[in-house]
Structure formats: structure tokens, C-alpha cells
CSV table of C-alpha atoms in Angstrom, one decimal:
chain,number,residue,atom,x,y,z
A,10,UNK,CA,-186.2,17.8,150.6
A,11,UNK,CA,-185.5,18.7,147.1
A,12,UNK,CA,-186.1,15.4,146.3
A,13,UNK,CA,-186.6,12.6,149.0
A,14,UNK,CA,-186.5,9.5,146.9
A,15,UNK,CA,-183.1,10.6,145.3
A,16,UNK,CA,-182.1,11.3,148.8
A,17,UNK,CA,-182.7,8.0,150.3
A,18,UNK,CA,-181.2,6.4,147.0
A,19,UNK,CA,-178.1,8.4,147.9
A,20,UNK,CA,-178.0,7.5,151.7
A,21,UNK,CA,-178.4,3.7,151.0
A,22,UNK,CA,-175.8,3.6,148.1
A,23,UNK,CA,-173.4,5.8,150.1
A,24,UNK,CA,-173.5,3.3,153.4
A,25,UNK,CA,-172.6,0.4,151.0
A,26,UNK,CA,-170.0,2.4,149.5
A,27,UNK,CA,-168.4,3.1,152.7
A,28,UNK,CA,-168.6,-0.2,154.1
A,29,UNK,CA,-167.2,-1.8,150.9
A,30,UNK,CA,-164.4,0.7,150.5
A,31,UNK,CA,-163.3,-0.5,154.2
A,32,UNK,CA,-163.7,-4.0,153.7
A,33,UNK,CA,-162.4,-4.5,149.8
A,34,UNK,CA,-160.8,-1.2,149.2
A,35,UNK,CA,-158.6,-1.3,145.5
A,36,UNK,CA,-160.6,-4.7,144.6
A,37,UNK,CA,-163.9,-3.0,145.0
A,38,UNK,CA,-162.8,0.6,143.3
A,39,UNK,CA,-161.5,-1.7,140.5
A,40,UNK,CA,-164.4,-4.1,139.8
A,41,UNK,CA,-166.9,-1.2,140.0
A,42,UNK,CA,-165.3,1.9,139.0
A,43,UNK,CA,-167.9,2.7,136.3
A,44,UNK,CA,-170.8,2.4,138.3
A,45,UNK,CA,-169.4,4.2,141.5
A,46,UNK,CA,-167.8,6.8,139.3
A,47,UNK,CA,-171.1,7.1,137.5
A,48,UNK,CA,-173.1,7.6,140.7
A,49,UNK,CA,-170.9,10.4,142.5
A,50,UNK,CA,-170.7,12.2,139.2
A,51,UNK,CA,-174.6,12.5,139.2
A,52,UNK,CA,-174.7,13.3,142.7
A,53,UNK,CA,-172.1,16.0,142.3
A,54,UNK,CA,-174.0,17.6,139.3
A,55,UNK,CA,-177.3,17.5,141.4
A,56,UNK,CA,-175.9,19.6,144.2
A,57,UNK,CA,-174.1,21.8,142.0
A,58,UNK,CA,-177.2,22.5,140.0
A,59,UNK,CA,-179.6,23.1,143.7
A,60,UNK,CA,-176.7,24.5,145.3
A,61,UNK,CA,-178.5,28.1,146.0
A,62,UNK,CA,-181.9,26.2,147.0
A,63,UNK,CA,-179.6,24.0,149.4
A,64,UNK,CA,-177.7,26.8,150.9
A,65,UNK,CA,-180.8,28.9,151.3
A,66,UNK,CA,-182.4,26.0,153.2
A,67,UNK,CA,-179.4,25.5,155.5
A,68,UNK,CA,-178.5,29.3,156.4
A,69,UNK,CA,-175.1,29.5,158.1
A,70,UNK,CA,-174.5,25.7,157.5
A,71,UNK,CA,-171.7,24.6,154.9
A,72,UNK,CA,-173.4,21.2,155.2
A,73,UNK,CA,-174.5,21.8,151.2
A,74,UNK,CA,-170.9,22.7,150.0
A,75,UNK,CA,-169.3,20.1,152.2
A,76,UNK,CA,-171.5,17.1,150.7
A,77,UNK,CA,-170.7,18.4,147.0
A,78,UNK,CA,-167.1,18.0,147.8
A,79,UNK,CA,-167.5,14.9,149.3
A,80,UNK,CA,-169.4,13.6,146.4
A,81,UNK,CA,-166.6,15.2,144.3
A,82,UNK,CA,-163.7,13.2,146.5
A,83,UNK,CA,-165.6,9.9,146.3
A,84,UNK,CA,-165.0,10.0,142.5
A,85,UNK,CA,-161.2,10.5,142.9
A,86,UNK,CA,-161.2,7.9,145.7
A,87,UNK,CA,-162.5,5.3,143.3
A,88,UNK,CA,-160.0,6.2,140.6
A,89,UNK,CA,-156.8,6.7,142.9
A,90,UNK,CA,-158.0,2.9,144.7
A,91,UNK,CA,-158.3,1.7,141.2
A,92,UNK,CA,-154.7,2.8,140.3
A,93,UNK,CA,-153.1,1.6,143.2
A,94,UNK,CA,-154.8,-1.9,142.6
A,95,UNK,CA,-153.6,-1.8,139.1
A,96,UNK,CA,-149.9,-0.8,139.8
A,97,UNK,CA,-148.8,0.4,143.6
A,98,UNK,CA,-145.6,1.8,142.2
A,99,UNK,CA,-146.9,3.7,139.3
A,100,UNK,CA,-145.1,7.2,139.9
A,101,UNK,CA,-146.6,8.3,136.9
A,102,UNK,CA,-148.9,11.3,136.0
A,103,UNK,CA,-151.4,9.0,135.7
A,104,UNK,CA,-150.6,7.1,138.8
A,105,UNK,CA,-152.6,7.0,142.1
A,106,UNK,CA,-150.2,9.2,144.0
A,107,UNK,CA,-150.6,11.9,141.4
A,108,UNK,CA,-154.5,11.6,141.4
A,109,UNK,CA,-154.1,11.9,145.3
A,110,UNK,CA,-152.1,14.9,145.3
A,111,UNK,CA,-154.1,16.8,142.9
A,112,UNK,CA,-157.4,15.9,144.9
A,113,UNK,CA,-155.8,17.0,148.0
A,114,UNK,CA,-154.9,20.1,146.5
A,115,UNK,CA,-158.4,21.0,145.0
A,116,UNK,CA,-159.7,20.0,148.2
A,117,UNK,CA,-157.6,22.1,150.1
A,118,UNK,CA,-158.1,25.1,147.4
A,119,UNK,CA,-161.8,24.6,148.0
A,120,UNK,CA,-161.3,25.2,151.9
A,121,UNK,CA,-159.4,28.1,151.4
A,122,UNK,CA,-161.2,30.1,148.8
A,123,UNK,CA,-165.0,29.0,149.2
A,124,UNK,CA,-165.4,27.4,152.9
A,125,UNK,CA,-162.8,29.8,154.8
A,126,UNK,CA,-161.7,32.5,152.6
A,127,UNK,CA,-160.9,34.8,155.4
A,128,UNK,CA,-159.1,32.1,157.6
A,129,UNK,CA,-155.7,30.8,157.9
A,130,UNK,CA,-155.2,27.2,157.5
A,131,UNK,CA,-152.4,24.9,158.6
A,132,UNK,CA,-151.8,21.9,156.9
A,133,UNK,CA,-149.8,18.9,158.5
A,134,UNK,CA,-148.5,16.5,155.8
A,135,UNK,CA,-145.6,14.5,154.7
A,136,UNK,CA,-142.5,16.2,152.9
A,137,UNK,CA,-143.5,14.1,149.8
A,138,UNK,CA,-146.8,15.9,149.8
A,139,UNK,CA,-146.2,19.4,150.7
A,140,UNK,CA,-142.9,20.5,148.8
A,141,UNK,CA,-143.0,22.9,146.1
A,142,UNK,CA,-141.4,21.1,143.1
A,143,UNK,CA,-141.6,17.3,143.8
A,144,UNK,CA,-141.5,16.7,139.8
A,145,UNK,CA,-138.1,17.8,140.0
A,146,UNK,CA,-137.1,15.1,142.5
A,147,UNK,CA,-137.0,11.4,141.3
A,148,UNK,CA,-140.4,11.2,142.5
A,149,UNK,CA,-141.6,13.1,139.1
A,150,UNK,CA,-145.2,13.5,139.7
A,151,UNK,CA,-146.6,17.3,141.1
A,152,UNK,CA,-147.6,16.9,144.8
A,153,UNK,CA,-150.0,18.7,146.5
A,154,UNK,CA,-147.4,21.6,147.5
A,155,UNK,CA,-146.5,22.3,143.9
A,156,UNK,CA,-150.4,22.8,142.9
A,157,UNK,CA,-150.5,25.0,146.1
A,158,UNK,CA,-147.5,26.9,145.5
A,159,UNK,CA,-148.8,27.5,142.2
A,160,UNK,CA,-152.4,28.7,143.2
A,161,UNK,CA,-151.2,30.6,146.6
A,162,UNK,CA,-147.4,31.4,146.4
A,163,UNK,CA,-148.1,34.7,148.1
A,164,UNK,CA,-150.2,33.0,151.2
A,165,UNK,CA,-148.2,30.4,151.4
A,166,UNK,CA,-145.0,29.1,154.1
A,167,UNK,CA,-144.3,25.3,153.8
A,168,UNK,CA,-141.9,23.5,156.2
A,169,UNK,CA,-140.0,20.3,155.4
A,170,UNK,CA,-139.8,18.1,158.6
A,171,UNK,CA,-136.3,16.3,158.9
A,172,UNK,CA,-135.3,13.8,161.5
A,173,UNK,CA,-131.7,12.4,161.9
A,174,UNK,CA,-132.4,9.1,163.8
A,175,UNK,CA,-135.0,7.2,165.8
A,176,UNK,CA,-138.0,5.1,165.1
A,177,UNK,CA,-140.8,6.4,162.8
A,178,UNK,CA,-144.2,4.6,161.9
A,179,UNK,CA,-145.2,2.4,158.9
A,180,UNK,CA,-148.0,0.8,158.2
A,181,UNK,CA,-149.2,-0.2,161.7
A,182,UNK,CA,-145.7,-1.3,162.7
A,183,UNK,CA,-142.2,0.6,163.4
A,184,UNK,CA,-139.0,1.2,161.9
A,185,UNK,CA,-135.6,2.7,162.6
A,186,UNK,CA,-133.7,5.6,161.3
A,187,UNK,CA,-129.9,5.7,161.4
A,188,UNK,CA,-128.2,8.8,161.7
A,189,UNK,CA,-127.7,10.6,158.6
A,190,UNK,CA,-124.7,10.1,156.3
A,191,UNK,CA,-122.1,13.0,155.4
A,192,UNK,CA,-123.0,15.1,152.7
A,193,UNK,CA,-126.8,14.9,153.5
A,194,UNK,CA,-129.0,17.8,154.4
A,195,UNK,CA,-129.9,15.9,157.7
A,196,UNK,CA,-125.9,15.6,158.6
A,197,UNK,CA,-125.5,19.2,157.8
A,198,UNK,CA,-128.5,20.3,159.9
A,199,UNK,CA,-127.5,17.6,162.7
A,200,UNK,CA,-123.9,19.2,162.6
A,201,UNK,CA,-125.0,22.5,163.9
A,202,UNK,CA,-125.2,20.5,167.0
A,203,UNK,CA,-129.2,21.5,168.2
A,204,UNK,CA,-131.5,18.6,169.0
A,205,UNK,CA,-134.1,20.7,167.4
A,206,UNK,CA,-133.6,23.5,165.0
A,207,UNK,CA,-135.5,25.8,162.7
A,208,UNK,CA,-134.2,27.1,159.6
A,209,UNK,CA,-136.1,29.8,157.4
A,210,UNK,CA,-135.1,29.4,153.8
A,211,UNK,CA,-137.5,32.0,152.0
A,212,UNK,CA,-135.9,35.1,153.2
A,213,UNK,CA,-132.4,34.3,152.5
A,214,UNK,CA,-130.0,35.2,149.7
A,215,UNK,CA,-127.1,33.0,148.6
A,216,UNK,CA,-124.0,33.7,150.3
A,217,UNK,CA,-120.8,31.6,151.7
A,218,UNK,CA,-123.4,30.1,154.7
A,219,UNK,CA,-126.6,30.1,152.9
A,220,UNK,CA,-124.9,28.4,149.8
A,221,UNK,CA,-126.2,24.6,150.4
A,222,UNK,CA,-130.0,26.0,150.2
A,223,UNK,CA,-129.3,26.9,146.8
A,224,UNK,CA,-127.5,23.7,145.4
A,225,UNK,CA,-129.1,19.8,145.2
A,226,UNK,CA,-128.5,17.9,148.1
A,227,UNK,CA,-129.5,14.3,149.2
A,228,UNK,CA,-132.2,13.8,151.8
A,229,UNK,CA,-134.4,11.2,153.1
A,230,UNK,CA,-138.1,11.3,152.9
A,231,UNK,CA,-138.1,9.8,156.7
A,232,UNK,CA,-141.7,11.7,157.2
A,233,UNK,CA,-143.2,9.3,155.2
A,234,UNK,CA,-144.3,6.0,156.1
A,235,UNK,CA,-142.7,2.5,155.5
A,236,UNK,CA,-139.2,1.8,154.0
A,237,UNK,CA,-139.6,3.8,151.1
A,238,UNK,CA,-138.9,7.1,153.6
A,239,UNK,CA,-135.1,5.7,153.5
A,240,UNK,CA,-134.6,6.3,149.9
A,241,UNK,CA,-132.6,9.3,148.8
A,242,UNK,CA,-134.1,11.9,147.3
A,243,UNK,CA,-132.1,15.0,145.5
A,244,UNK,CA,-133.5,18.4,146.2
A,245,UNK,CA,-132.8,22.1,146.5
A,246,UNK,CA,-133.6,23.0,149.4
A,247,UNK,CA,-135.0,26.8,148.9
A,248,UNK,CA,-136.5,24.9,145.6
A,249,UNK,CA,-139.1,23.0,147.9
A,250,UNK,CA,-139.4,24.3,151.1
A,251,UNK,CA,-139.8,27.9,152.8
A,252,UNK,CA,-138.3,26.7,156.2
A,253,UNK,CA,-136.6,23.4,157.3
A,254,UNK,CA,-137.8,22.0,160.9
A,255,UNK,CA,-135.1,19.5,162.1
A,256,UNK,CA,-135.2,17.2,165.1
A,257,UNK,CA,-132.4,15.1,165.7
A,258,UNK,CA,-134.1,12.2,167.7
A,259,UNK,CA,-137.5,11.2,166.9
A,260,UNK,CA,-140.0,8.5,168.6
A,261,UNK,CA,-142.8,6.6,166.8
A,262,UNK,CA,-146.4,6.7,168.2
A,263,UNK,CA,-147.8,3.9,170.5
A,264,UNK,CA,-150.7,2.8,168.2
A,265,UNK,CA,-154.3,2.3,169.4
A,266,UNK,CA,-155.7,-0.9,169.2
A,267,UNK,CA,-159.3,-1.3,167.1
């Protein structure tokens, strides 16, 4: 152990942090932000300064790299929870969603470039988080997919998931999706007549049959949780995704009680 006293301090502090975050969330982050950010920033710097020694001490074990990433991520978690507590509806570049999505993109970049540079990575996330040009929609802020498309465009294939009707989960509850209105992306895909449909966008060129891929269309963010999923979003499909997966009828999962 490089510094057993500091290691014990970190173990105690981190256990308390996890407990308080789970119990008090945004309020804890807001009230203790300065102290928490200072602690995990120091830990991140310590792990970076001692990275070579830790990697040598743990051959073939990614734990030192992951520990440093967790310290960095803890800073971002505190910042986004504080921002959420101050204004849950803040969709600006300083809002909690922007902080979260930039952090997710940075963590995936770490996985792709440092931890698993020779592996393929599959990421499942809501359309809001994976699309390539979210800043061009009514959501305004750049999301994970936009950062990743800038860094890995030639290695990336992004699929948007769109249901037409059924039930989807909210925050520990369910809500219903009505069939899509005419003129929407979901309605166009539904009119193809298939209960499940995959459409490649990346390798298409504009023609009479593919014109809709290159033009603005209203869609619903029904792959995200809560009533906001029903808000219409204007997108150009091919600017946002490399492919689309359409499912006519979806059913929400059965939640497991804790």
C-alpha cells in the first residue's frame, strides 16, 4: 500500500459518500459540494500521480485505472446532482443533463481508448443520449452521442429505438403510448406494416423513397422515462442516427420490489 493512512481515510469517506448520496441525493450534493469535489479531485490527482506504481503492483488488473475513473466520476456526480437540485428543468450547457452526458461520453472514451482499445463496445441508452446532433433539437444541449460521434465517427453505428404504442416505464411506474399521429417518424415506420422493422440510414443516398431520412420530422422520445417522452422533437433522422429500430407495440417490464 502506497499510503495506508490515506487509503483508510478514502475507504471511510467513500462509504459515507455512497450512503449519503443514496439517502439524500441532490440536497447532500448541494450542501457539501465544495468538500466533496475537493476530496475526489485530490484522490483523482493522487491516483494519477501514482498510476505507474499501482499498475505495477496490480499486474493484469484494471482496478487502479477504474478507481481513478470512479474518483473523477464522483466529482461529476456531485456537480450534476447539485445542478439538478437547483433546477431540474435546466437544459442549458450548464445544466445537469449536459454535465451527465459529457461525463458519460468521457467515461466511454476511457473504456474505448484505455481499458478496452481492441474490443467492440455495445452501449444501450435512450435516444436522447445516443443521437448525434441533439443540440440541433429542442433539447439544445449536446448529449453523449454527439461527443462520441465527434471522437469515433468512423467506428460508430448508432441506432434509434422507436415504439409506436403500448406501455413504457417511468420512475417506478408505467404510462401508455398512443399510436403515433400522421406525419411523424413513428407513423411513417408503422405504415410499412411490419411489427418490427430495422432501417439503415448510414448507407443511403437521397431519392424519392429515402427523402424522409434527410428532412425534418417530428418524433417522440419514448425510449426515455416519464411523461417527457411524449413531447414532440423535430429531427432529421439521418443527422441523428445511423439506423432505426421500430417496434409497433411495446410492453413495460415488471419491476422487482426492493
